[in-house]
PDB file of C-alpha atoms in Angstrom:
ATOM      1  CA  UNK Q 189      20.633 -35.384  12.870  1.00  0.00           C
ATOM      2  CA  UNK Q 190      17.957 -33.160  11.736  1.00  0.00           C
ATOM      3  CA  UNK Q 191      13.994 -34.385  12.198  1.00  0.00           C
ATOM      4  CA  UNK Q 192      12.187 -35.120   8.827  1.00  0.00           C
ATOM      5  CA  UNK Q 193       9.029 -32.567   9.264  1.00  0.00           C
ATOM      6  CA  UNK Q 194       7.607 -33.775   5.768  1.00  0.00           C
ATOM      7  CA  UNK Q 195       5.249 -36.240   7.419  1.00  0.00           C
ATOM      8  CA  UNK Q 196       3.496 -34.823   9.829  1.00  0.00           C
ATOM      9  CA  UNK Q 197       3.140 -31.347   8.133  1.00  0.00           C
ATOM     10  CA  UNK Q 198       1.651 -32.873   5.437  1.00  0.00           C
ATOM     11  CA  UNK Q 199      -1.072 -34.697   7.958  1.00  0.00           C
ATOM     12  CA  UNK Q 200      -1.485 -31.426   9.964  1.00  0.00           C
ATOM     13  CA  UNK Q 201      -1.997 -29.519   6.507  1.00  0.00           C
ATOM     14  CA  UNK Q 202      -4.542 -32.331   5.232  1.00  0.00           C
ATOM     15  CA  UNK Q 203      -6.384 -32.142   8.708  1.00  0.00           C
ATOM     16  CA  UNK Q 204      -6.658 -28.838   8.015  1.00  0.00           C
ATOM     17  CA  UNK Q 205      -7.899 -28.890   4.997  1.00  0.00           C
ATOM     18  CA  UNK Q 206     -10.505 -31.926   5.281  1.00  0.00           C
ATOM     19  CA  UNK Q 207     -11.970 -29.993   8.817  1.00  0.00           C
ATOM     20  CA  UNK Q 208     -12.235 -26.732   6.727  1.00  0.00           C
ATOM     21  CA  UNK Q 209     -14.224 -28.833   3.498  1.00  0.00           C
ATOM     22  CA  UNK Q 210     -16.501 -30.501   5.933  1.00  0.00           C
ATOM     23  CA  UNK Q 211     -17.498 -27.535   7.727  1.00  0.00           C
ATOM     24  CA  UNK Q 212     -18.328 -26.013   4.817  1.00  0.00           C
ATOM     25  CA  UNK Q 213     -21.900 -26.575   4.914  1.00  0.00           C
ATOM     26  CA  UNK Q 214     -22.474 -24.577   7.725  1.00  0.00           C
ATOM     27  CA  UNK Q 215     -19.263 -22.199   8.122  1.00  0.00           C
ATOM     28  CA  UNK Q 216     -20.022 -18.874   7.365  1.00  0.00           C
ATOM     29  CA  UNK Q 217     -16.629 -17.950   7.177  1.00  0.00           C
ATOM     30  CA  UNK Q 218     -15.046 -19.346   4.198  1.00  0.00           C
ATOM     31  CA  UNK Q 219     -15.377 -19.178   0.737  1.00  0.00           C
ATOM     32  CA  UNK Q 220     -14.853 -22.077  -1.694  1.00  0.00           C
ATOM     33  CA  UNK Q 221     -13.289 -22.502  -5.096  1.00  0.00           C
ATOM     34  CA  UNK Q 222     -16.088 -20.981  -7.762  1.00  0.00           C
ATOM     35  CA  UNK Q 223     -18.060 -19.555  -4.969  1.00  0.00           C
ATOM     36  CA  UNK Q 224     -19.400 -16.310  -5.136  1.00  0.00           C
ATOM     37  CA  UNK Q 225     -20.034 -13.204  -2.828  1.00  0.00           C
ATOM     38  CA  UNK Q 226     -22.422 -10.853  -3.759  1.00  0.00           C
ATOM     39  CA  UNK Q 227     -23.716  -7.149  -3.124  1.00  0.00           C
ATOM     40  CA  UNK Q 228     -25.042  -7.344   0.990  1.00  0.00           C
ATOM     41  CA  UNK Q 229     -23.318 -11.028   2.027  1.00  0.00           C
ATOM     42  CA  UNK Q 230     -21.086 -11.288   4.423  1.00  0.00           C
ATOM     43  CA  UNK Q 231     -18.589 -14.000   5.409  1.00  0.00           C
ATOM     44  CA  UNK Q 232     -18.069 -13.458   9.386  1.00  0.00           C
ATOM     45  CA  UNK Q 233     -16.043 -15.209  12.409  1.00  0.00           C
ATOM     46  CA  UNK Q 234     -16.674 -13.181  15.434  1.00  0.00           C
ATOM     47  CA  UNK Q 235     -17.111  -9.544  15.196  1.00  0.00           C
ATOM     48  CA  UNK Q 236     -14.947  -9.617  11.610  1.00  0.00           C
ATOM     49  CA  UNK Q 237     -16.827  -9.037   8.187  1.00  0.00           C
ATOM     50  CA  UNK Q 238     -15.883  -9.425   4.734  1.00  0.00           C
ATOM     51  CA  UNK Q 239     -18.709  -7.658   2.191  1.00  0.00           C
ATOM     52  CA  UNK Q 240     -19.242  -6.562  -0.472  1.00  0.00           C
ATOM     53  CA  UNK Q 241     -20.956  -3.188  -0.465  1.00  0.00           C
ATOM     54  CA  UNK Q 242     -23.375  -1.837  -2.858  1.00  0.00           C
ATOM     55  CA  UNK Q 243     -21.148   0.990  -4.057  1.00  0.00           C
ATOM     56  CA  UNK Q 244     -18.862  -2.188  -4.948  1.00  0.00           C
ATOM     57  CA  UNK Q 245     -16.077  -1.733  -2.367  1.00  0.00           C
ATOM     58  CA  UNK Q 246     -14.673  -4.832  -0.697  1.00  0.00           C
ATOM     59  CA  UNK Q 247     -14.357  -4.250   2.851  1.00  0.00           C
ATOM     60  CA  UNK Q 248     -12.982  -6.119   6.231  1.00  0.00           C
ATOM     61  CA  UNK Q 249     -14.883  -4.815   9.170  1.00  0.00           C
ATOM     62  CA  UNK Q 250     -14.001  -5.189  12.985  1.00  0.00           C
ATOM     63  CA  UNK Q 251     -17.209  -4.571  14.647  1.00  0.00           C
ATOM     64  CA  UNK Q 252     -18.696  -2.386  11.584  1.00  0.00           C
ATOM     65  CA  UNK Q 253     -15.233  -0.363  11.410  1.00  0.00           C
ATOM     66  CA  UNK Q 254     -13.490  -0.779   8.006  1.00  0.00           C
ATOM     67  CA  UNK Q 255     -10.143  -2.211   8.710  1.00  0.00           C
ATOM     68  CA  UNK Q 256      -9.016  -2.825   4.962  1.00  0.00           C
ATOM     69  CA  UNK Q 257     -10.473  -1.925   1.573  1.00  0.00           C
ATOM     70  CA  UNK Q 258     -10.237  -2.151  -2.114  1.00  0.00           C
ATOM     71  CA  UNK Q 259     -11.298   1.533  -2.771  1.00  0.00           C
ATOM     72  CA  UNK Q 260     -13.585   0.578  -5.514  1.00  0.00           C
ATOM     73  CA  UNK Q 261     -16.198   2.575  -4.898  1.00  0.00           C
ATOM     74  CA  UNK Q 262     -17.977   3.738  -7.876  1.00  0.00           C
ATOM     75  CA  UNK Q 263     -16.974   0.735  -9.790  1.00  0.00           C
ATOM     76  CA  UNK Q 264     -20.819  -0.163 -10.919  1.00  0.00           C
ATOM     77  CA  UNK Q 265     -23.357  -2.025  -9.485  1.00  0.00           C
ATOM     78  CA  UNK Q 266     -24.442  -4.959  -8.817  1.00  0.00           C
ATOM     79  CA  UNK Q 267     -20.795  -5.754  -7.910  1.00  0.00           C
ATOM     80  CA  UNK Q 268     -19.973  -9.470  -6.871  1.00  0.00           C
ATOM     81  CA  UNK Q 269     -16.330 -10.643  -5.535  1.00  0.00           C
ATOM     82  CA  UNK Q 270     -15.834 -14.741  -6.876  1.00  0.00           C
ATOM     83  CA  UNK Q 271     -13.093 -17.220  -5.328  1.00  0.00           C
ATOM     84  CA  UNK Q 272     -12.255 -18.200  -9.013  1.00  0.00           C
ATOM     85  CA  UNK Q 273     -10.822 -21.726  -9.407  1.00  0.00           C
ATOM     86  CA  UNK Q 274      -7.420 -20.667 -10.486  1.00  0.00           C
ATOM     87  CA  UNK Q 275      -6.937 -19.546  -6.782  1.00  0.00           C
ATOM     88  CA  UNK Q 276      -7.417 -15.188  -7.555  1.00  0.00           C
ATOM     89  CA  UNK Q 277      -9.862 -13.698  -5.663  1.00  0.00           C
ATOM     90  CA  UNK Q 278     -11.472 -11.086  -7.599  1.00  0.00           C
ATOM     91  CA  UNK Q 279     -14.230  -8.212  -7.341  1.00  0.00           C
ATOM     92  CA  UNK Q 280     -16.536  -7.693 -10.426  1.00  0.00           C
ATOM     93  CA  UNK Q 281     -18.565  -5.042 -11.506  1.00  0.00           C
ATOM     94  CA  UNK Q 282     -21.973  -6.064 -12.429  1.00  0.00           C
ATOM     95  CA  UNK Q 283     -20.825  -5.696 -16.354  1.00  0.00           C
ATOM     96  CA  UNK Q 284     -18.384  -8.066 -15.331  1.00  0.00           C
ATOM     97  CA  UNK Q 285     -15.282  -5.878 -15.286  1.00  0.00           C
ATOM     98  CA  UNK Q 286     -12.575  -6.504 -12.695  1.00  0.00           C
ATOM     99  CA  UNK Q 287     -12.242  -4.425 -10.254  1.00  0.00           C
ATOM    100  CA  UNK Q 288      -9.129  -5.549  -8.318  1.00  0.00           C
ATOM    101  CA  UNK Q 289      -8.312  -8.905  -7.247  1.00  0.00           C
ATOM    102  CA  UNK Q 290      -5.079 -10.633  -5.093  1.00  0.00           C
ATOM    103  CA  UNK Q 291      -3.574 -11.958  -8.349  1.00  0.00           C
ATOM    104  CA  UNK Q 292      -3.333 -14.916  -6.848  1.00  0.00           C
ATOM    105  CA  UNK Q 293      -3.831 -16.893  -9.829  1.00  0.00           C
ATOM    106  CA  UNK Q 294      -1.850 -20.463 -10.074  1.00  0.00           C
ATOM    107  CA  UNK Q 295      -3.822 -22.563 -11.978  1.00  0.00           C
ATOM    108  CA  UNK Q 296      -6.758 -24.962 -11.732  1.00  0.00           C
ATOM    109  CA  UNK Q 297      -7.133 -26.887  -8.483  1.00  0.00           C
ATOM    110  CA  UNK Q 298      -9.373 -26.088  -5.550  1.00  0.00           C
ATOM    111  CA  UNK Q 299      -8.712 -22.918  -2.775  1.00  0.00           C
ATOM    112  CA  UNK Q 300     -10.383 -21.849   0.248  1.00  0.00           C
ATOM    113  CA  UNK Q 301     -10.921 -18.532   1.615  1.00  0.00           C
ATOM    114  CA  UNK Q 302     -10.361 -18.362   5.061  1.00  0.00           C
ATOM    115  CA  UNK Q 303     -11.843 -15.299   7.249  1.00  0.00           C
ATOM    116  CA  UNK Q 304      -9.916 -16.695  10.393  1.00  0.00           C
ATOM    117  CA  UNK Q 305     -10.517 -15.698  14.165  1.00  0.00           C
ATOM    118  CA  UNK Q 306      -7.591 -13.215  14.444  1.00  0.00           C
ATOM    119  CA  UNK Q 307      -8.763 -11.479  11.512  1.00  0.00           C
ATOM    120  CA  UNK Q 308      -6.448 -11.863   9.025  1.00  0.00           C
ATOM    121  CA  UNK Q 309      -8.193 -13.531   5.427  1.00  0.00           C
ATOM    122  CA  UNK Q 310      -5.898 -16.297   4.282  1.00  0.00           C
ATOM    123  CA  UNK Q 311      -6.203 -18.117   1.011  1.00  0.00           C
ATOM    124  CA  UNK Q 312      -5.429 -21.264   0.820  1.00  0.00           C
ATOM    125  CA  UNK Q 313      -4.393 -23.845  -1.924  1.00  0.00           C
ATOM    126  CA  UNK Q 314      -3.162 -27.327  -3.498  1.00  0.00           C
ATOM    127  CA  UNK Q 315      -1.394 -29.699  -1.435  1.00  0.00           C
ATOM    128  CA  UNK Q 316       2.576 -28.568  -1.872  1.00  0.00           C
ATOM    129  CA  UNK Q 317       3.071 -32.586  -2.616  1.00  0.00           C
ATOM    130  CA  UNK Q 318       0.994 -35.461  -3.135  1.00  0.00           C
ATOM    131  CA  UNK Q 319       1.438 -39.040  -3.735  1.00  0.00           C
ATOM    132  CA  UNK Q 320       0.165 -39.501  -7.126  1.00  0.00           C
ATOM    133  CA  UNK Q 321      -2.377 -42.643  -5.787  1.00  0.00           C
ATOM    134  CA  UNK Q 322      -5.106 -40.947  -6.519  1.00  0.00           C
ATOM    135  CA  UNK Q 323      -7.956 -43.760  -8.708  1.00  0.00           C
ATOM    136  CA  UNK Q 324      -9.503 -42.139 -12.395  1.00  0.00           C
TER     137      UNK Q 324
END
């Protein structure tokens, strides 16, 4: 007989989620749904970056080295990347003009941006299922 897993992933994911919301305050590596990341700020965990330069490239950085990019350099100024609440993560120009984004888009609800400690950026989302309790 096969173990029902729905349970206790569903706690581990809601741990998760409630440690990352109420570190939020002071993490400096996570962005939250409607935040913003402007020209010179710079998520970090460790030695790992995520900024947005003033030439308005994106850029992950291990120790200053440029590990990934979003070679949109030239796109403007006064470029700004925002964690929009439909769960896409995109980079502006300062016209307002995307410049790329994940296309992540899945509707309204609220994501986190995750700069984790083994470098990889995760974004993450709703709750797969839910009990429908919740009070107006």
């Amino acid at each position: 007989m096969a173990a029902n897993r729905g349970p206790s992933a569903l706690l581990l994911l809601s741990s998760l989620l409630l440690y990352l919301l109420s570190l939020s305050s002071a993490a400096t590596n996570i962005l939250l749904s409607g935040q913003t990341l402007c020209s010179g700020q710079s998520p970090t965990e460790g030695k790992y970056a995520v900024t947005v330069r003033p030439e308005c490239d994106l850029v992950l950085t291990d120790n200053g080295n440029v590990v990934v990019e979003t070679n949109t350099a030239g796109g403007g100024t006064n470029c700004f990347a925002t964690l929009q609440n439909d769960g896409n993560f995109v980079l502006y120009s300062g016209t307002g003009t995307a410049l790329w984004s994940t296309n992540t888009a899945r509707g309204f609800s609220y994501y986190i941006l995750v700069l984790q400690p083994d470098r990889n950026i995760v974004l993450y989302g709703p709750a797969y299922w839910q009990t429908n309790t919740k009070v107006a």
